């Protein structure tokens, strides 16, 4: 039988979705369909006529409302079109699962911890860095929400903060307090986006009342402060200046600061910088010719 | 033992708790109000991903701002009147009311499982008599103030849906709902005089700059389409008028005999070029076309049958088709008009590129300075006369010069710049009774009559003695009857004897009810106000509550509403302000137009092309290749 006649017999037009044809041919290969969509698919507004619709109810049934909401807000800024993909929705689901498991993993340690801002301001080292990121995330998130309704970038920052918390291996009680602050922050910031899981975690953490009745956290200006250190700068082996740089700055940042410093300029101007060595937190050596 | 992530369980638990605790109930009084609104849906049956995106954006904003200490109003309701319900009735025999309310129930459940923070106590459905009563009330206020009026007019008619459509609902010459090409038809209809608000609608767009997407503002500005210019009168002198009495309608006869002339008014934005007008063109639908063609002895004359044929052909085309037609086409009507500036006799034509809806439906043609006129003049060999000298060189053989310059060949106005000439020539014509300054708009009055059942009945009756009589306010709502027949032909409301036959509120005599219902865009033009006070049974809403909640601080919806709903809502807000019912000029402070949700798909054609097959190939071959491809992918 010719393809033409087969299509006619099954009331399929060449403009219809090929899924109908595959179905009639008895081919039920999800991977093949996905491959074809990836290779030769066209992106179009979801519509019944193109049979490229994702039913919201089914999506909620499968992944939950929080995942659907998170994915929709994360996929693009509100004004832009976005293409719904299985990978995308699964990514959103995995993030929530990771967050859920992470909270549960540390729940016992942090459940009954209480802390004050004053005491957290005194933490040092890694905990201090984590704290800075927590408060930087709050500040960025609020700006994204209030000035631009850019939920996608706000969500990206929450995800980054979760990564940081996962990399942080808390040892002391102080560390766990910072961890709790971090988890509470993520939970509060997720609340407008994924409200159910946020309420549940909020309750698990031992808090009373609805999270929706809590205020969005304020960034702590103390935590946002960048710590600076003074570094001796040698030019061709001779000490020429002491320059202030952020404690955690990388070599590129330090190089920019040091080479544009007036006192260093005097010695390097018009010369070629052959070498720039930064011993983190200790010393800068510039070799010029 | 680590607790499993079970979203559905968590979600049900918290949705129940929020509801029990009434967390999202909005209450007036506290400072820092914030009104978040998403465009309410039509209850089509199920929500789609576009809805979910719209409401998720709104919900994130509402919840965030609640956590920032704002007193939030975040309501939801149903834009529940409309054609699909009636189509379902015709197709499946289910009553539109039943179909609609069942859909609402189902979709409400769907919205609830998404956990949106709505105050469901404020839910409204526009098909509830408690809501549409106030549509009727607002309509009566509009009638009182001359904003609503009835006239027989050429309307956009959808032959499939058998109803009138607003200009805004004709997309590319087709019905916005079913895609059937629209035709022009004369139908007595109810109009809203939105044009009376044209200037305010335009002026207040400035207040929205930086808060609404630029694209939406630009579309509205363009839709209102204000242009400044002049109305100029061209007379067609008729030597022996008694010979042509059979050509003119009754009301023109006396003037024709007395004055021996008929006039054509044209609107132009370039009165400075009037000395260069070398012909006049009327739109094919212009009522003077048959009159002038008759006087020009072009009607009923076998030699000139092209006039009739041309007009008939044009009337069948939609406005959109006509404007898209590149090729200029026209016919000479056999008469000459006098150019009011220089007294020259210039031919009168009818052509496809002049639209009856714009300006006066007639134009003076200045081929030297208007490209479309130039193309027409070239095609039909009409004179091209330069009256504006460009700064540099210009080859008028290659096209029209549309820019500004210095006037030439314009008698006493030579040497003036275009801008000054516009003013001076208009004044000069005005002094001689041949013209006047005029502002023209593209915006038309809004035809709200729909010959359908599932909408708000227009609350007037027609009495044999008293004529059209508004239904008194204390008799509202005029309820939709339930005993109607849905055949798919005509207006079902006409089949309800009980509804149609009534008594006149004025004289008590026999009367018939209006069977037109309102365009559903009427319903959605003020629903955001009703959400502020949804249960009020004494008035559409209390001033106090509306003053507290309005304006809507963030409004979220699709870009497709840029000129439909968003223009109508602004118009209603202004009308209601004139009634003293609201305080603000503009209803929506900030507008977010969300993008679409797309998904990849593969058409049968694409698949065949990819596999290098054609429809003529064998199915077995197709199956084989697909299986091979599948195996390689596995």
PDB file of N, CA and C in Angstrom, chain B residues 43 72 80 95 103 126 137-138 155-156 160 170-171 190 210 261 296 309 355 369 399 452 467 490 522 524 610:
ATOM      1  N   UNK B  43     -14.224  29.812  30.267  1.00  0.00           N
ATOM      2  CA  UNK B  43     -14.319  28.414  30.737  1.00  0.00           C
ATOM      3  C   UNK B  43     -14.529  27.427  29.592  1.00  0.00           C
ATOM      4  N   UNK B  72      -2.844  42.079  50.001  1.00  0.00           N
ATOM      5  CA  UNK B  72      -3.029  41.619  48.622  1.00  0.00           C
ATOM      6  C   UNK B  72      -4.489  41.350  48.267  1.00  0.00           C
ATOM      7  N   UNK B  80     -17.504  34.198  31.182  1.00  0.00           N
ATOM      8  CA  UNK B  80     -18.256  32.974  30.949  1.00  0.00           C
ATOM      9  C   UNK B  80     -19.268  32.996  29.817  1.00  0.00           C
ATOM     10  N   UNK B  95     -27.312  22.369  27.228  1.00  0.00           N
ATOM     11  CA  UNK B  95     -27.633  23.783  27.393  1.00  0.00           C
ATOM     12  C   UNK B  95     -26.366  24.595  27.701  1.00  0.00           C
ATOM     13  N   UNK B 103     -17.971  23.337  33.148  1.00  0.00           N
ATOM     14  CA  UNK B 103     -16.572  23.674  32.834  1.00  0.00           C
ATOM     15  C   UNK B 103     -15.933  24.483  33.957  1.00  0.00           C
ATOM     16  N   UNK B 126     -19.293  35.886  34.674  1.00  0.00           N
ATOM     17  CA  UNK B 126     -20.029  36.971  34.022  1.00  0.00           C
ATOM     18  C   UNK B 126     -21.407  36.529  33.535  1.00  0.00           C
ATOM     19  N   UNK B 137     -27.030  47.646  33.613  1.00  0.00           N
ATOM     20  CA  UNK B 137     -27.100  48.947  34.310  1.00  0.00           C
ATOM     21  C   UNK B 137     -26.121  49.940  33.670  1.00  0.00           C
ATOM     22  N   UNK B 138     -24.883  49.483  33.422  1.00  0.00           N
ATOM     23  CA  UNK B 138     -23.886  50.361  32.793  1.00  0.00           C
ATOM     24  C   UNK B 138     -24.342  50.747  31.387  1.00  0.00           C
ATOM     25  N   UNK B 155     -21.905  46.316   8.703  1.00  0.00           N
ATOM     26  CA  UNK B 155     -21.168  45.675   9.777  1.00  0.00           C
ATOM     27  C   UNK B 155     -20.400  44.481   9.231  1.00  0.00           C
ATOM     28  N   UNK B 156     -19.439  44.062  10.026  1.00  0.00           N
ATOM     29  CA  UNK B 156     -18.714  42.837   9.698  1.00  0.00           C
ATOM     30  C   UNK B 156     -19.606  41.672  10.101  1.00  0.00           C
ATOM     31  N   UNK B 160     -20.598  32.162   9.065  1.00  0.00           N
ATOM     32  CA  UNK B 160     -20.603  30.883   9.771  1.00  0.00           C
ATOM     33  C   UNK B 160     -21.252  31.001  11.139  1.00  0.00           C
ATOM     34  N   UNK B 170     -11.991  41.129  13.604  1.00  0.00           N
ATOM     35  CA  UNK B 170     -11.759  40.670  12.237  1.00  0.00           C
ATOM     36  C   UNK B 170     -10.251  40.624  12.030  1.00  0.00           C
ATOM     37  N   UNK B 171      -9.734  39.428  11.924  1.00  0.00           N
ATOM     38  CA  UNK B 171      -8.291  39.266  11.790  1.00  0.00           C
ATOM     39  C   UNK B 171      -8.003  38.826  10.353  1.00  0.00           C
ATOM     40  N   UNK B 190     -26.362  48.000  17.938  1.00  0.00           N
ATOM     41  CA  UNK B 190     -26.025  48.892  19.052  1.00  0.00           C
ATOM     42  C   UNK B 190     -24.531  49.195  19.034  1.00  0.00           C
ATOM     43  N   UNK B 210       6.638  53.298  30.197  1.00  0.00           N
ATOM     44  CA  UNK B 210       7.560  52.756  31.188  1.00  0.00           C
ATOM     45  C   UNK B 210       6.913  51.723  32.095  1.00  0.00           C
ATOM     46  N   UNK B 261     -25.374  71.481  -8.209  1.00  0.00           N
ATOM     47  CA  UNK B 261     -24.096  70.836  -7.922  1.00  0.00           C
ATOM     48  C   UNK B 261     -24.247  69.835  -6.765  1.00  0.00           C
ATOM     49  N   UNK B 296     -22.815  60.698 -14.657  1.00  0.00           N
ATOM     50  CA  UNK B 296     -21.771  60.573 -15.673  1.00  0.00           C
ATOM     51  C   UNK B 296     -22.167  59.627 -16.792  1.00  0.00           C
ATOM     52  N   UNK B 309     -19.637  46.437 -12.372  1.00  0.00           N
ATOM     53  CA  UNK B 309     -18.845  45.233 -12.080  1.00  0.00           C
ATOM     54  C   UNK B 309     -17.786  45.496 -11.032  1.00  0.00           C
ATOM     55  N   UNK B 355     -10.477  53.398   1.282  1.00  0.00           N
ATOM     56  CA  UNK B 355     -11.355  52.641   2.160  1.00  0.00           C
ATOM     57  C   UNK B 355     -12.471  53.535   2.694  1.00  0.00           C
ATOM     58  N   UNK B 369       2.803  63.877  -4.842  1.00  0.00           N
ATOM     59  CA  UNK B 369       3.233  63.844  -3.442  1.00  0.00           C
ATOM     60  C   UNK B 369       2.598  62.739  -2.615  1.00  0.00           C
ATOM     61  N   UNK B 399       8.813  58.344  -8.883  1.00  0.00           N
ATOM     62  CA  UNK B 399       7.921  58.180  -7.744  1.00  0.00           C
ATOM     63  C   UNK B 399       7.530  59.512  -7.149  1.00  0.00           C
ATOM     64  N   UNK B 452     -26.752  36.484  19.149  1.00  0.00           N
ATOM     65  CA  UNK B 452     -26.507  35.181  19.772  1.00  0.00           C
ATOM     66  C   UNK B 452     -27.272  35.095  21.080  1.00  0.00           C
ATOM     67  N   UNK B 467     -41.951  53.445  20.616  1.00  0.00           N
ATOM     68  CA  UNK B 467     -40.650  53.212  19.982  1.00  0.00           C
ATOM     69  C   UNK B 467     -39.697  52.484  20.925  1.00  0.00           C
ATOM     70  N   UNK B 490     -29.636  31.520  12.892  1.00  0.00           N
ATOM     71  CA  UNK B 490     -30.202  32.740  13.461  1.00  0.00           C
ATOM     72  C   UNK B 490     -30.005  32.848  14.961  1.00  0.00           C
ATOM     73  N   UNK B 522     -17.793  43.381  26.440  1.00  0.00           N
ATOM     74  CA  UNK B 522     -18.451  44.315  27.361  1.00  0.00           C
ATOM     75  C   UNK B 522     -18.265  43.798  28.785  1.00  0.00           C
ATOM     76  N   UNK B 524     -16.026  41.908  30.107  1.00  0.00           N
ATOM     77  CA  UNK B 524     -14.672  41.929  30.661  1.00  0.00           C
ATOM     78  C   UNK B 524     -14.097  43.339  30.740  1.00  0.00           C
ATOM     79  N   UNK B 610      12.488  13.867   5.765  1.00  0.00           N
ATOM     80  CA  UNK B 610      13.690  13.462   6.496  1.00  0.00           C
ATOM     81  C   UNK B 610      14.130  12.059   6.081  1.00  0.00           C
TER      82      UNK B 610
END
